[in-house]
């Protein structure tokens, strides 16, 4: 989390939207072999928990149950050039959106894991457009085999640490110029967030 309070938010609905829209993050924890990270799909339960699954053979799997972890979700980000300011006598920076979640993890049973998979499929197939794929299309033997290769977990979120660094420390004119520069140089999502979240 960025130390500048201008870049923080208390908007839980916004955090939930970020998790829902991005749907993917990183789970970090320390192990006897050192720090480890897993990249995984994420699903918010809407009541302060986030579910995820990782490969059974992942180095984190045996250390997560009952442990405390950090999950990060990264939103849009982009370089901010000094050439976009009226006064170019400054330095480059980076605007970005990020959410850190810290909490305790519990291992899910097979029914919970299967429910998580069906919820993830439903959510992401619905966004893919066209005719949706259904889990029932996978032969039952293959589904059981693949289900056995992953482990589901649920994170009870104890701390939400967001960073919405969208040039809130700049004047309205500078923010408008930066948003325009970002839009012209391939970062329209970040420009949109600057125009809507930093007002």
PDB file of C-alpha atoms in Angstrom:
ATOM      1  CA  UNK A   1       0.000   0.000   0.000  1.00  0.00           C
ATOM      2  CA  UNK A   2       1.291   3.458  -0.921  1.00  0.00           C
ATOM      3  CA  UNK A   3       2.116   5.580   2.161  1.00  0.00           C
ATOM      4  CA  UNK A   4       0.310   8.690   0.823  1.00  0.00           C
ATOM      5  CA  UNK A   5      -3.210   8.764   2.311  1.00  0.00           C
ATOM      6  CA  UNK A   6      -4.501  10.567  -0.812  1.00  0.00           C
ATOM      7  CA  UNK A   7      -4.142   7.271  -2.689  1.00  0.00           C
ATOM      8  CA  UNK A   8      -6.258   5.218  -0.286  1.00  0.00           C
ATOM      9  CA  UNK A   9      -9.945   4.404  -0.169  1.00  0.00           C
ATOM     10  CA  UNK A  10     -12.410   2.902   2.283  1.00  0.00           C
ATOM     11  CA  UNK A  11     -14.893   1.929  -0.437  1.00  0.00           C
ATOM     12  CA  UNK A  12     -15.462  -1.824   0.084  1.00  0.00           C
ATOM     13  CA  UNK A  13     -17.850  -1.967  -2.885  1.00  0.00           C
ATOM     14  CA  UNK A  14     -15.011  -0.643  -5.054  1.00  0.00           C
ATOM     15  CA  UNK A  15     -12.655  -3.318  -3.687  1.00  0.00           C
ATOM     16  CA  UNK A  16     -15.199  -6.056  -4.421  1.00  0.00           C
ATOM     17  CA  UNK A  17     -15.626  -4.685  -7.958  1.00  0.00           C
ATOM     18  CA  UNK A  18     -11.863  -4.743  -8.474  1.00  0.00           C
ATOM     19  CA  UNK A  19     -11.674  -8.394  -7.387  1.00  0.00           C
ATOM     20  CA  UNK A  20     -14.651  -9.273  -9.577  1.00  0.00           C
ATOM     21  CA  UNK A  21     -13.434  -7.426 -12.668  1.00  0.00           C
ATOM     22  CA  UNK A  22      -9.826  -8.610 -12.526  1.00  0.00           C
ATOM     23  CA  UNK A  23     -10.519 -12.050 -11.079  1.00  0.00           C
ATOM     24  CA  UNK A  24      -6.853 -12.995 -10.765  1.00  0.00           C
ATOM     25  CA  UNK A  25      -4.139 -12.344  -8.213  1.00  0.00           C
ATOM     26  CA  UNK A  26      -1.096 -13.537  -6.342  1.00  0.00           C
ATOM     27  CA  UNK A  27      -0.968 -15.345  -3.001  1.00  0.00           C
ATOM     28  CA  UNK A  28       2.223 -14.785  -0.981  1.00  0.00           C
ATOM     29  CA  UNK A  29       3.447 -16.502   2.165  1.00  0.00           C
ATOM     30  CA  UNK A  30       6.668 -17.559   3.799  1.00  0.00           C
ATOM     31  CA  UNK A  31       7.649 -21.208   3.950  1.00  0.00           C
ATOM     32  CA  UNK A  32      10.596 -23.045   5.529  1.00  0.00           C
ATOM     33  CA  UNK A  33      12.176 -22.799   2.059  1.00  0.00           C
ATOM     34  CA  UNK A  34      11.696 -19.015   1.890  1.00  0.00           C
ATOM     35  CA  UNK A  35       8.978 -16.740   0.501  1.00  0.00           C
ATOM     36  CA  UNK A  36       6.719 -18.220  -2.191  1.00  0.00           C
ATOM     37  CA  UNK A  37       3.972 -16.926  -4.480  1.00  0.00           C
ATOM     38  CA  UNK A  38       1.156 -18.588  -6.421  1.00  0.00           C
ATOM     39  CA  UNK A  39      -0.798 -16.980  -9.257  1.00  0.00           C
ATOM     40  CA  UNK A  40      -4.468 -17.910  -9.116  1.00  0.00           C
ATOM     41  CA  UNK A  41      -8.045 -17.048 -10.057  1.00  0.00           C
ATOM     42  CA  UNK A  42      -9.891 -15.288  -7.223  1.00  0.00           C
ATOM     43  CA  UNK A  43     -13.554 -15.237  -6.269  1.00  0.00           C
ATOM     44  CA  UNK A  44     -14.962 -12.914  -3.614  1.00  0.00           C
ATOM     45  CA  UNK A  45     -17.747 -14.417  -1.531  1.00  0.00           C
ATOM     46  CA  UNK A  46     -19.119 -10.926  -0.869  1.00  0.00           C
ATOM     47  CA  UNK A  47     -18.932 -11.380   2.901  1.00  0.00           C
ATOM     48  CA  UNK A  48     -15.269 -10.681   3.608  1.00  0.00           C
ATOM     49  CA  UNK A  49     -13.715 -13.825   2.182  1.00  0.00           C
ATOM     50  CA  UNK A  50     -11.902 -14.637  -1.053  1.00  0.00           C
ATOM     51  CA  UNK A  51     -11.636 -18.139  -2.497  1.00  0.00           C
ATOM     52  CA  UNK A  52      -8.898 -19.495  -4.740  1.00  0.00           C
ATOM     53  CA  UNK A  53      -7.291 -22.743  -5.843  1.00  0.00           C
ATOM     54  CA  UNK A  54      -3.760 -23.795  -6.615  1.00  0.00           C
ATOM     55  CA  UNK A  55      -2.092 -26.921  -7.920  1.00  0.00           C
ATOM     56  CA  UNK A  56      -1.726 -29.689  -5.361  1.00  0.00           C
ATOM     57  CA  UNK A  57       2.002 -29.851  -6.206  1.00  0.00           C
ATOM     58  CA  UNK A  58       2.561 -26.108  -5.682  1.00  0.00           C
ATOM     59  CA  UNK A  59       5.219 -25.331  -3.043  1.00  0.00           C
ATOM     60  CA  UNK A  60       2.628 -23.271  -1.100  1.00  0.00           C
ATOM     61  CA  UNK A  61      -0.118 -25.882  -0.838  1.00  0.00           C
ATOM     62  CA  UNK A  62       1.076 -27.627   2.312  1.00  0.00           C
ATOM     63  CA  UNK A  63       1.708 -24.360   4.188  1.00  0.00           C
ATOM     64  CA  UNK A  64      -1.509 -22.430   3.575  1.00  0.00           C
ATOM     65  CA  UNK A  65      -4.110 -24.111   5.787  1.00  0.00           C
ATOM     66  CA  UNK A  66      -4.326 -22.133   9.038  1.00  0.00           C
ATOM     67  CA  UNK A  67      -1.656 -19.680   7.945  1.00  0.00           C
ATOM     68  CA  UNK A  68      -1.656 -15.946   7.315  1.00  0.00           C
ATOM     69  CA  UNK A  69      -1.119 -14.846   3.725  1.00  0.00           C
ATOM     70  CA  UNK A  70      -1.029 -11.758   1.571  1.00  0.00           C
ATOM     71  CA  UNK A  71      -3.067 -11.648  -1.650  1.00  0.00           C
ATOM     72  CA  UNK A  72      -2.514  -8.918  -4.230  1.00  0.00           C
ATOM     73  CA  UNK A  73      -4.777  -7.914  -7.100  1.00  0.00           C
ATOM     74  CA  UNK A  74      -3.251  -5.566  -9.648  1.00  0.00           C
ATOM     75  CA  UNK A  75      -5.407  -3.287 -11.755  1.00  0.00           C
ATOM     76  CA  UNK A  76      -4.391  -1.001 -14.592  1.00  0.00           C
ATOM     77  CA  UNK A  77      -1.032   0.743 -14.378  1.00  0.00           C
ATOM     78  CA  UNK A  78       1.029   3.049 -16.592  1.00  0.00           C
ATOM     79  CA  UNK A  79       4.067   5.292 -16.778  1.00  0.00           C
ATOM     80  CA  UNK A  80       3.336   9.012 -16.364  1.00  0.00           C
ATOM     81  CA  UNK A  81       5.632  11.224 -18.458  1.00  0.00           C
ATOM     82  CA  UNK A  82       6.756  14.700 -17.308  1.00  0.00           C
ATOM     83  CA  UNK A  83       6.046  15.901 -20.870  1.00  0.00           C
ATOM     84  CA  UNK A  84       2.310  15.820 -20.043  1.00  0.00           C
ATOM     85  CA  UNK A  85       2.683  18.607 -17.449  1.00  0.00           C
ATOM     86  CA  UNK A  86       2.653  22.327 -18.265  1.00  0.00           C
ATOM     87  CA  UNK A  87       5.857  22.560 -16.167  1.00  0.00           C
ATOM     88  CA  UNK A  88       8.152  19.769 -17.354  1.00  0.00           C
ATOM     89  CA  UNK A  89      10.601  20.406 -14.494  1.00  0.00           C
ATOM     90  CA  UNK A  90       9.469  17.343 -12.566  1.00  0.00           C
ATOM     91  CA  UNK A  91      10.174  13.606 -12.665  1.00  0.00           C
ATOM     92  CA  UNK A  92       8.369  10.592 -14.157  1.00  0.00           C
ATOM     93  CA  UNK A  93       6.076   8.522 -11.982  1.00  0.00           C
ATOM     94  CA  UNK A  94       3.714   5.583 -12.266  1.00  0.00           C
ATOM     95  CA  UNK A  95      -0.056   5.556 -11.720  1.00  0.00           C
ATOM     96  CA  UNK A  96      -1.654   2.280 -10.706  1.00  0.00           C
ATOM     97  CA  UNK A  97      -4.453   0.469  -8.959  1.00  0.00           C
ATOM     98  CA  UNK A  98      -3.665  -2.310  -6.497  1.00  0.00           C
ATOM     99  CA  UNK A  99      -5.394  -4.088  -3.655  1.00  0.00           C
ATOM    100  CA  UNK A 100      -3.657  -6.076  -0.910  1.00  0.00           C
ATOM    101  CA  UNK A 101      -5.634  -8.485   1.248  1.00  0.00           C
ATOM    102  CA  UNK A 102      -4.194 -10.018   4.389  1.00  0.00           C
ATOM    103  CA  UNK A 103      -5.848 -12.769   6.342  1.00  0.00           C
ATOM    104  CA  UNK A 104      -6.120 -16.336   7.557  1.00  0.00           C
ATOM    105  CA  UNK A 105      -6.560 -19.234   5.197  1.00  0.00           C
ATOM    106  CA  UNK A 106      -8.497 -22.444   5.572  1.00  0.00           C
ATOM    107  CA  UNK A 107      -8.469 -25.381   3.212  1.00  0.00           C
ATOM    108  CA  UNK A 108     -11.783 -26.101   1.500  1.00  0.00           C
ATOM    109  CA  UNK A 109     -13.364 -29.519   1.253  1.00  0.00           C
ATOM    110  CA  UNK A 110     -14.036 -31.149  -2.123  1.00  0.00           C
ATOM    111  CA  UNK A 111     -17.619 -29.827  -2.269  1.00  0.00           C
ATOM    112  CA  UNK A 112     -16.431 -26.269  -1.637  1.00  0.00           C
ATOM    113  CA  UNK A 113     -13.716 -26.613  -4.271  1.00  0.00           C
ATOM    114  CA  UNK A 114     -16.195 -27.929  -6.819  1.00  0.00           C
ATOM    115  CA  UNK A 115     -18.556 -25.044  -6.009  1.00  0.00           C
ATOM    116  CA  UNK A 116     -15.703 -22.585  -6.504  1.00  0.00           C
ATOM    117  CA  UNK A 117     -14.853 -24.065  -9.900  1.00  0.00           C
ATOM    118  CA  UNK A 118     -18.462 -23.915 -11.097  1.00  0.00           C
ATOM    119  CA  UNK A 119     -18.773 -20.299  -9.894  1.00  0.00           C
ATOM    120  CA  UNK A 120     -15.537 -19.326 -11.697  1.00  0.00           C
ATOM    121  CA  UNK A 121     -16.640 -21.058 -14.887  1.00  0.00           C
ATOM    122  CA  UNK A 122     -20.056 -19.408 -14.807  1.00  0.00           C
ATOM    123  CA  UNK A 123     -18.567 -15.945 -14.227  1.00  0.00           C
ATOM    124  CA  UNK A 124     -15.836 -16.111 -16.854  1.00  0.00           C
ATOM    125  CA  UNK A 125     -17.718 -18.056 -19.526  1.00  0.00           C
ATOM    126  CA  UNK A 126     -20.440 -15.405 -19.241  1.00  0.00           C
ATOM    127  CA  UNK A 127     -17.876 -12.746 -20.126  1.00  0.00           C
ATOM    128  CA  UNK A 128     -16.326 -14.641 -23.018  1.00  0.00           C
ATOM    129  CA  UNK A 129     -19.298 -14.131 -25.343  1.00  0.00           C
ATOM    130  CA  UNK A 130     -20.841 -16.626 -27.702  1.00  0.00           C
ATOM    131  CA  UNK A 131     -22.003 -20.074 -26.728  1.00  0.00           C
ATOM    132  CA  UNK A 132     -20.846 -20.841 -23.196  1.00  0.00           C
ATOM    133  CA  UNK A 133     -18.849 -23.941 -22.319  1.00  0.00           C
ATOM    134  CA  UNK A 134     -20.247 -26.015 -19.448  1.00  0.00           C
ATOM    135  CA  UNK A 135     -18.335 -28.190 -16.999  1.00  0.00           C
ATOM    136  CA  UNK A 136     -20.598 -31.108 -17.912  1.00  0.00           C
ATOM    137  CA  UNK A 137     -18.850 -31.227 -21.310  1.00  0.00           C
ATOM    138  CA  UNK A 138     -15.766 -32.657 -19.608  1.00  0.00           C
ATOM    139  CA  UNK A 139     -15.922 -36.448 -19.263  1.00  0.00           C
ATOM    140  CA  UNK A 140     -16.543 -37.344 -15.577  1.00  0.00           C
ATOM    141  CA  UNK A 141     -13.304 -39.332 -15.237  1.00  0.00           C
ATOM    142  CA  UNK A 142     -11.253 -36.413 -16.560  1.00  0.00           C
ATOM    143  CA  UNK A 143     -13.126 -33.921 -14.316  1.00  0.00           C
ATOM    144  CA  UNK A 144     -12.386 -36.058 -11.220  1.00  0.00           C
ATOM    145  CA  UNK A 145      -8.736 -36.393 -12.207  1.00  0.00           C
ATOM    146  CA  UNK A 146      -8.309 -32.645 -12.754  1.00  0.00           C
ATOM    147  CA  UNK A 147     -10.256 -31.817  -9.591  1.00  0.00           C
ATOM    148  CA  UNK A 148      -7.849 -34.048  -7.646  1.00  0.00           C
ATOM    149  CA  UNK A 149      -4.894 -32.081  -9.008  1.00  0.00           C
ATOM    150  CA  UNK A 150      -5.903 -28.812  -7.295  1.00  0.00           C
ATOM    151  CA  UNK A 151      -6.659 -27.666  -3.750  1.00  0.00           C
ATOM    152  CA  UNK A 152      -9.181 -24.974  -2.807  1.00  0.00           C
ATOM    153  CA  UNK A 153      -8.685 -22.367  -0.100  1.00  0.00           C
ATOM    154  CA  UNK A 154     -10.670 -19.556   1.467  1.00  0.00           C
ATOM    155  CA  UNK A 155      -9.050 -16.409   2.807  1.00  0.00           C
ATOM    156  CA  UNK A 156     -10.798 -14.630   5.672  1.00  0.00           C
ATOM    157  CA  UNK A 157      -9.797 -11.041   4.928  1.00  0.00           C
ATOM    158  CA  UNK A 158      -8.599  -9.294   8.097  1.00  0.00           C
ATOM    159  CA  UNK A 159      -7.025  -6.249   6.405  1.00  0.00           C
ATOM    160  CA  UNK A 160      -7.881  -4.474   3.138  1.00  0.00           C
ATOM    161  CA  UNK A 161      -5.021  -2.293   1.860  1.00  0.00           C
ATOM    162  CA  UNK A 162      -5.889  -0.493  -1.371  1.00  0.00           C
ATOM    163  CA  UNK A 163      -3.809   1.869  -3.481  1.00  0.00           C
ATOM    164  CA  UNK A 164      -5.518   3.976  -6.125  1.00  0.00           C
ATOM    165  CA  UNK A 165      -2.608   6.164  -7.248  1.00  0.00           C
ATOM    166  CA  UNK A 166      -4.338   8.350  -9.809  1.00  0.00           C
ATOM    167  CA  UNK A 167      -2.473  11.678  -9.516  1.00  0.00           C
ATOM    168  CA  UNK A 168      -4.761  12.901  -6.723  1.00  0.00           C
ATOM    169  CA  UNK A 169      -1.812  14.993  -5.481  1.00  0.00           C
ATOM    170  CA  UNK A 170      -1.895  17.069  -8.689  1.00  0.00           C
ATOM    171  CA  UNK A 171      -4.137  19.938  -9.747  1.00  0.00           C
ATOM    172  CA  UNK A 172      -7.327  19.279 -11.736  1.00  0.00           C
ATOM    173  CA  UNK A 173      -5.649  20.649 -14.879  1.00  0.00           C
ATOM    174  CA  UNK A 174      -2.626  18.387 -14.423  1.00  0.00           C
ATOM    175  CA  UNK A 175      -4.838  15.342 -13.804  1.00  0.00           C
ATOM    176  CA  UNK A 176      -6.770  16.102 -16.992  1.00  0.00           C
ATOM    177  CA  UNK A 177      -3.520  16.400 -18.969  1.00  0.00           C
ATOM    178  CA  UNK A 178      -2.168  13.140 -17.510  1.00  0.00           C
ATOM    179  CA  UNK A 179      -5.426  11.297 -18.248  1.00  0.00           C
ATOM    180  CA  UNK A 180      -5.317  12.568 -21.813  1.00  0.00           C
ATOM    181  CA  UNK A 181      -1.682  11.472 -22.176  1.00  0.00           C
ATOM    182  CA  UNK A 182      -2.461   8.030 -20.802  1.00  0.00           C
ATOM    183  CA  UNK A 183      -5.424   7.634 -23.135  1.00  0.00           C
ATOM    184  CA  UNK A 184      -3.371   8.651 -26.179  1.00  0.00           C
ATOM    185  CA  UNK A 185      -0.567   6.259 -25.255  1.00  0.00           C
ATOM    186  CA  UNK A 186      -2.500   3.034 -24.751  1.00  0.00           C
ATOM    187  CA  UNK A 187      -3.859   3.221 -21.192  1.00  0.00           C
ATOM    188  CA  UNK A 188      -7.554   4.137 -21.603  1.00  0.00           C
ATOM    189  CA  UNK A 189      -8.696   2.114 -18.561  1.00  0.00           C
ATOM    190  CA  UNK A 190      -6.357   4.017 -16.249  1.00  0.00           C
ATOM    191  CA  UNK A 191      -7.373   7.336 -17.842  1.00  0.00           C
ATOM    192  CA  UNK A 192     -11.030   6.461 -17.219  1.00  0.00           C
ATOM    193  CA  UNK A 193     -10.316   5.636 -13.572  1.00  0.00           C
ATOM    194  CA  UNK A 194      -8.465   8.938 -13.160  1.00  0.00           C
ATOM    195  CA  UNK A 195     -11.486  10.804 -14.473  1.00  0.00           C
ATOM    196  CA  UNK A 196     -14.012   8.932 -12.349  1.00  0.00           C
ATOM    197  CA  UNK A 197     -12.265   7.944  -9.104  1.00  0.00           C
ATOM    198  CA  UNK A 198     -10.011  10.896  -8.332  1.00  0.00           C
ATOM    199  CA  UNK A 199     -12.688  13.603  -8.558  1.00  0.00           C
TER     200      UNK A 199
END
